[in-house]
Tab-separated table of C-alpha atoms and ligand atoms in Angstrom:
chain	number	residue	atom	x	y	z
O	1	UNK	CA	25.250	15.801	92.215
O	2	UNK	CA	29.352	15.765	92.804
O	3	UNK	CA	31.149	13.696	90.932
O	4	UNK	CA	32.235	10.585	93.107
O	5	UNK	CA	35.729	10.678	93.822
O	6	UNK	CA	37.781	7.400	93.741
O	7	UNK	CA	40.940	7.156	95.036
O	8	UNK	CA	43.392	4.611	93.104
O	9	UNK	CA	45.815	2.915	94.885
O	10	UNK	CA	48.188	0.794	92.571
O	11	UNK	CA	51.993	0.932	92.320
O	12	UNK	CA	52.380	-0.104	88.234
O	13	UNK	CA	52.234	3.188	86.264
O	14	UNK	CA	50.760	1.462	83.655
O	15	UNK	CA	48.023	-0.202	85.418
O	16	UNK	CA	47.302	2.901	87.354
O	17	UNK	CA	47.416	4.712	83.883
O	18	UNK	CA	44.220	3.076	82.643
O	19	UNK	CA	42.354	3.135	85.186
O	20	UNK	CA	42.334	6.752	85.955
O	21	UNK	CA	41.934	7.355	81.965
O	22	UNK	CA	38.624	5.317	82.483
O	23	UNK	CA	37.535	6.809	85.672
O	24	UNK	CA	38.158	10.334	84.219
O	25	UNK	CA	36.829	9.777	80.619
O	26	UNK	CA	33.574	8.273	82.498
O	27	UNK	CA	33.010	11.379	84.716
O	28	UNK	CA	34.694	10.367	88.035
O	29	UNK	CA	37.297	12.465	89.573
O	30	UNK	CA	40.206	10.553	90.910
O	31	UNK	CA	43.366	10.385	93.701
O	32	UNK	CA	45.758	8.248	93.027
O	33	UNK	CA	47.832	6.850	95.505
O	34	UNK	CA	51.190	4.350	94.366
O	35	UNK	CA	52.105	3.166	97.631
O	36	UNK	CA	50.606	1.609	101.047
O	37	UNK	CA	51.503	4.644	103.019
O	38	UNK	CA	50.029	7.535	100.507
O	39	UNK	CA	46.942	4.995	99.956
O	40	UNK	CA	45.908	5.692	103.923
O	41	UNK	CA	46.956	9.369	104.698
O	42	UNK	CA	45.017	10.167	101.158
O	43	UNK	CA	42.035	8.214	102.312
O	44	UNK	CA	42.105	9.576	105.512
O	45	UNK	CA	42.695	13.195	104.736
O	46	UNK	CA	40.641	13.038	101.028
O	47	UNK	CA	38.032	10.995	101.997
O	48	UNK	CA	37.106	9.506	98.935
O	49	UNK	CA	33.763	7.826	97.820
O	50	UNK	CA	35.540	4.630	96.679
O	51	UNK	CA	38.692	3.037	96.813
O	52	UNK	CA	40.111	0.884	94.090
O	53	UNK	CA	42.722	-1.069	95.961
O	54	UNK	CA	45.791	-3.482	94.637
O	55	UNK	CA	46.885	-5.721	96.987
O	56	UNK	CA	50.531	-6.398	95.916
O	57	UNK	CA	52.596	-2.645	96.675
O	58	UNK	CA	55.923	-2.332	97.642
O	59	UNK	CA	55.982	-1.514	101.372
O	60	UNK	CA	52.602	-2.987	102.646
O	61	UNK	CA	50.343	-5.943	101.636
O	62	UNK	CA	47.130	-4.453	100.444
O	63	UNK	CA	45.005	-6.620	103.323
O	64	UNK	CA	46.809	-4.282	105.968
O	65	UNK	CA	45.554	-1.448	104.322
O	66	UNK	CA	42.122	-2.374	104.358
O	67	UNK	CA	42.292	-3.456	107.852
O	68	UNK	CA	43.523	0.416	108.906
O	69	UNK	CA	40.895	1.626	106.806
O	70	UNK	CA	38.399	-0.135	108.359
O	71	UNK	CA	39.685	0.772	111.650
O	72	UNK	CA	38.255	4.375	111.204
O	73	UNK	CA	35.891	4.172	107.900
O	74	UNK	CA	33.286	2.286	106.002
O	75	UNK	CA	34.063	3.780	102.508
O	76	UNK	CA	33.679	1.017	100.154
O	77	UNK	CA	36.886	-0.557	99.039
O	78	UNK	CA	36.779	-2.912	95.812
O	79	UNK	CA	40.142	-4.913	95.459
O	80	UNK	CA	41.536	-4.943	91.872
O	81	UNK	CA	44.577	-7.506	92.582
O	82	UNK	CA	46.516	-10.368	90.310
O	83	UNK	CA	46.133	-13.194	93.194
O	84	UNK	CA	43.181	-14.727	92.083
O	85	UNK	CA	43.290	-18.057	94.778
O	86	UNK	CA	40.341	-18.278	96.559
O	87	UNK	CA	42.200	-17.613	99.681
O	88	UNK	CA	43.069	-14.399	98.967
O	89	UNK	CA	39.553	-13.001	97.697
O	90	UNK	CA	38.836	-14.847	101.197
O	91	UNK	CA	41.766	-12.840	103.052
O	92	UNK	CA	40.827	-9.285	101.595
O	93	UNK	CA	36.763	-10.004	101.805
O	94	UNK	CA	37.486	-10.760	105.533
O	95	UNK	CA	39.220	-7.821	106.244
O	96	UNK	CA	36.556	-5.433	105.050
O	97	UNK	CA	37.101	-5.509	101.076
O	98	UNK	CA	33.282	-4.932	99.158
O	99	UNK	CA	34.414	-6.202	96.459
O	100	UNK	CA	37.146	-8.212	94.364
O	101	UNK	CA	38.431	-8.012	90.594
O	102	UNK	CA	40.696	-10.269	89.159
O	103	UNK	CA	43.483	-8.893	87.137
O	104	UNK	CA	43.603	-8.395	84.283
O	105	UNK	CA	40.015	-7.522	84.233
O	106	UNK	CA	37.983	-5.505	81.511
O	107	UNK	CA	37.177	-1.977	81.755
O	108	UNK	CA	33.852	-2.123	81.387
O	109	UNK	CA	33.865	-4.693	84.553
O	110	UNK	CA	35.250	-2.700	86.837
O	111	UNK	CA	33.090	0.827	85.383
O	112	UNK	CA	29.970	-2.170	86.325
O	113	UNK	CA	31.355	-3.020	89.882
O	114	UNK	CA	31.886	1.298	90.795
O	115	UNK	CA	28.283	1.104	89.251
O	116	UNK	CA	26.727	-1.506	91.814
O	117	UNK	CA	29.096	0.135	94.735
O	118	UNK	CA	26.993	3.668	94.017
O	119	UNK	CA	24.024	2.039	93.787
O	120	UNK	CA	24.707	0.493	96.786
O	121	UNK	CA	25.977	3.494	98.664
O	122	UNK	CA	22.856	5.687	97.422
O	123	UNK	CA	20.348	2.861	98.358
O	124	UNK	CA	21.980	3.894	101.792
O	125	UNK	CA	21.055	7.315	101.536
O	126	UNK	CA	23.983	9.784	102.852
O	127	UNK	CA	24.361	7.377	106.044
O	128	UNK	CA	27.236	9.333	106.527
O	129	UNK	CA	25.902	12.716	107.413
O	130	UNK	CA	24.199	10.853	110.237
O	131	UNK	CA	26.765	9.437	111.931
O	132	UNK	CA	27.676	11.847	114.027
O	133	UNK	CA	29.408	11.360	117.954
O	134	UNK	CA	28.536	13.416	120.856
O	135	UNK	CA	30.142	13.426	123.588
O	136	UNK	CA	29.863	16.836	126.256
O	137	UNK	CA	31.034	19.707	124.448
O	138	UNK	CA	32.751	17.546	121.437
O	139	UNK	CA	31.804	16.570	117.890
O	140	UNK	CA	32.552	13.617	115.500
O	141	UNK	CA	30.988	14.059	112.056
O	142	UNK	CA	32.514	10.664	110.665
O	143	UNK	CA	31.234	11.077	107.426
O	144	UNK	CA	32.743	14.562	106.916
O	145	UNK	CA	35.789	13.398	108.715
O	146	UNK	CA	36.434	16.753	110.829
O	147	UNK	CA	36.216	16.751	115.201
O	148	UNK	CA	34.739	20.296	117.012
O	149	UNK	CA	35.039	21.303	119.782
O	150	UNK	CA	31.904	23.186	120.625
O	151	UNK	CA	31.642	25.520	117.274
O	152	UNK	CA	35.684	24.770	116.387
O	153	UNK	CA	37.074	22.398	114.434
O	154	UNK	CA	39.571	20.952	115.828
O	155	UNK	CA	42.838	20.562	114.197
O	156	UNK	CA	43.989	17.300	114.489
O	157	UNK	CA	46.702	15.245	112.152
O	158	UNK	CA	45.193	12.170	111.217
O	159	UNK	CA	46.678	9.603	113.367
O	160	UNK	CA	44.882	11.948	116.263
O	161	UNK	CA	41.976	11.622	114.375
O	162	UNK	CA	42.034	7.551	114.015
O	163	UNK	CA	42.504	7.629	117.683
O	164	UNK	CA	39.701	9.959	118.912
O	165	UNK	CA	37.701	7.702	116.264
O	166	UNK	CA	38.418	4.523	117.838
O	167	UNK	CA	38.328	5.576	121.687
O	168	UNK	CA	34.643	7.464	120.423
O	169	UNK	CA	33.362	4.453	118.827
O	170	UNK	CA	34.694	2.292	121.939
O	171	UNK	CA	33.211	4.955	124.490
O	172	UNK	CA	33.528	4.131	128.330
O	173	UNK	CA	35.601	1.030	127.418
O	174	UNK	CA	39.238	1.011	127.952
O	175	UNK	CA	41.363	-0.015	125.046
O	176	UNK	CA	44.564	-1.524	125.031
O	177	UNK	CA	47.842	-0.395	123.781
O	178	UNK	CA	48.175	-3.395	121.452
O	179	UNK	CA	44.515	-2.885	120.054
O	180	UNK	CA	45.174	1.197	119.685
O	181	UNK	CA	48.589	0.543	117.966
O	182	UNK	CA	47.381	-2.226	116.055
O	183	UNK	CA	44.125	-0.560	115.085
O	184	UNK	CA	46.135	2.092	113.875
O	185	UNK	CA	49.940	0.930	112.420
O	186	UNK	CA	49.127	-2.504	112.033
O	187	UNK	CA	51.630	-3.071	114.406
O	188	UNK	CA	52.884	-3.417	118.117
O	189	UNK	CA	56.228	-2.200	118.194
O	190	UNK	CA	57.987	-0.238	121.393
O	191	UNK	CA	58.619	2.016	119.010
O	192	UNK	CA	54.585	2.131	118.058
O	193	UNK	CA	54.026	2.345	121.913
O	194	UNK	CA	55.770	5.483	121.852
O	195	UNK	CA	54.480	6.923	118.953
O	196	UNK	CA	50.931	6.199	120.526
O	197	UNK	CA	51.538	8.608	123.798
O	198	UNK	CA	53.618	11.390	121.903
O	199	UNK	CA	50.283	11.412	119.581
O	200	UNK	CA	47.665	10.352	122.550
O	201	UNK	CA	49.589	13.674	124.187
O	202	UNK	CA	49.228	16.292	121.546
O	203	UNK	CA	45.279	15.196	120.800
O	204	UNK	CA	44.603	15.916	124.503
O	205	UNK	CA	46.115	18.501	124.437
O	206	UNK	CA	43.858	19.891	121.486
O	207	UNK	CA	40.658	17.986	123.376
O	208	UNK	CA	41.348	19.209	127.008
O	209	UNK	CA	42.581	22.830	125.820
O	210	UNK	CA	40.625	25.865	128.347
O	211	UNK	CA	38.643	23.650	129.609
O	212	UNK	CA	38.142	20.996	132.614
O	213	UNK	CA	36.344	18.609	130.703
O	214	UNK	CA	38.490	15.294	130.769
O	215	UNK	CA	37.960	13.085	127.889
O	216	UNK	CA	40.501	10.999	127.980
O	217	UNK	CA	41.920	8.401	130.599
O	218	UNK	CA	44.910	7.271	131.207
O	219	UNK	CA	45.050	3.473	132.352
O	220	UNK	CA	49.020	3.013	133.583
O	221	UNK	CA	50.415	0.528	131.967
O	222	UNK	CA	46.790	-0.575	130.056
O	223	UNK	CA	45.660	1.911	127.781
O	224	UNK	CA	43.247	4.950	127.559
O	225	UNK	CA	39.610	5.291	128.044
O	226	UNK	CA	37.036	7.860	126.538
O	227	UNK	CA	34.699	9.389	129.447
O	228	UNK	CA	31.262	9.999	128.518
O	229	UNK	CA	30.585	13.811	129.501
O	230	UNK	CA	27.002	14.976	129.986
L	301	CA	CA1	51.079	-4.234	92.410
């Protein structure tokens, strides 16, 4: 069996320092990640088995992150964070956390809680190989993270993956800017807005490429709508 691989998202060196020394002297293998913004294109492009997530970093609260992760991905995300109120286990459980460790917490905790998490994941069974979206001649293998059409992969950055993701998993419904943009920066700026067709315009391109299939719908002034294709 691999190795599981953990990515480590924490911004203090030191911190970060000790828990990859732990992860690596107890046979994981480990990304680490010391900002917001590396934490999601690594667990987007990586996809990692488990993410150990701190929720204070310097340019994003750690509850954002797990809300963008969750908008594409059910990898289990344990929260290793120094706010130990109530409300903020409450704030991070909501938003899709598995789990939450109070720093400063003991080593052999946290090797307990990636433990339980395995356990958990391999009580599952590899979920993930199921979940796969057709859709006409295209292909969503979620749990391998890659998009075909017909036999070839298509190659799509990852923003135009989170948004095929979202408009699969939302099939036949239309979705809104603000949920799309939100869904995927956290955000509804103009400037997201914009950011949303430029990237909505290069993934059809990709999708729609030598063929007449239409997957994607244009709502003016709404949003965009996956078509179901026989
Ligand atoms: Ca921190």
């Amino acid at each position: 069996m691999n190795k599981p691989l953990i990515l480590v998202v924490e911004d203090d060196s030191t911190v970060r320092n000790l828990i990859t020394t732990t992860l690596k002297s107890n046979d994981y293998r480990y990304i680490s990640a010391p900002n917001g913004e590396s934490a999601i294109s690594n667990a987007s492009s990586q996809q990692p088995d488990i993410v150990l997530l701190d929720l204070g970093l310097p340019d994003m609260d750690g509850v954002e992150i797990i809300k963008r992760i969750r908008s594409w991905s059910q990898i289990p995300i344990i929260v290793i964070s120094a706010r130990s109120e109530d409300a903020d286990k409450i704030a991070a459980l909501d938003a899709g956390a598995d789990d939450y460790l109070t720093k400063p917490f003991s080593v052999a905790e946290l090797l307990a809680r990636l433990r339980v998490t395995q356990r958990r994941l391999a009580a599952l069974g590899n979920t993930n190989a199921e979940s796969v979206f057709r859709n006409g001649k295209l292909t969503i293998d979620y749990g391998a993270g890659c998009a075909y059409l017909e036999d070839s992969s298509l190659k799509l950055t990852p923003t135009e993956y989170k948004i095929l993701c979202l408009l699969a998993k939302n099939a036949g419904k239309v979705l809104t800017h603000t949920y799309l943009t939100d869904k995927i920066w956290g955000s509804s700026w103009e400037s997201d807005m914009a950011s949303l067709r430029v990237h909505m315009a290069t993934l059809r391109k990709k999708l729609e490429k030598n063929q007449d299939t239409q997957y994607i719908q244009t709502h003016i002034g709404i949003g965009y709508r996956m078509l179901k294709n026989e």
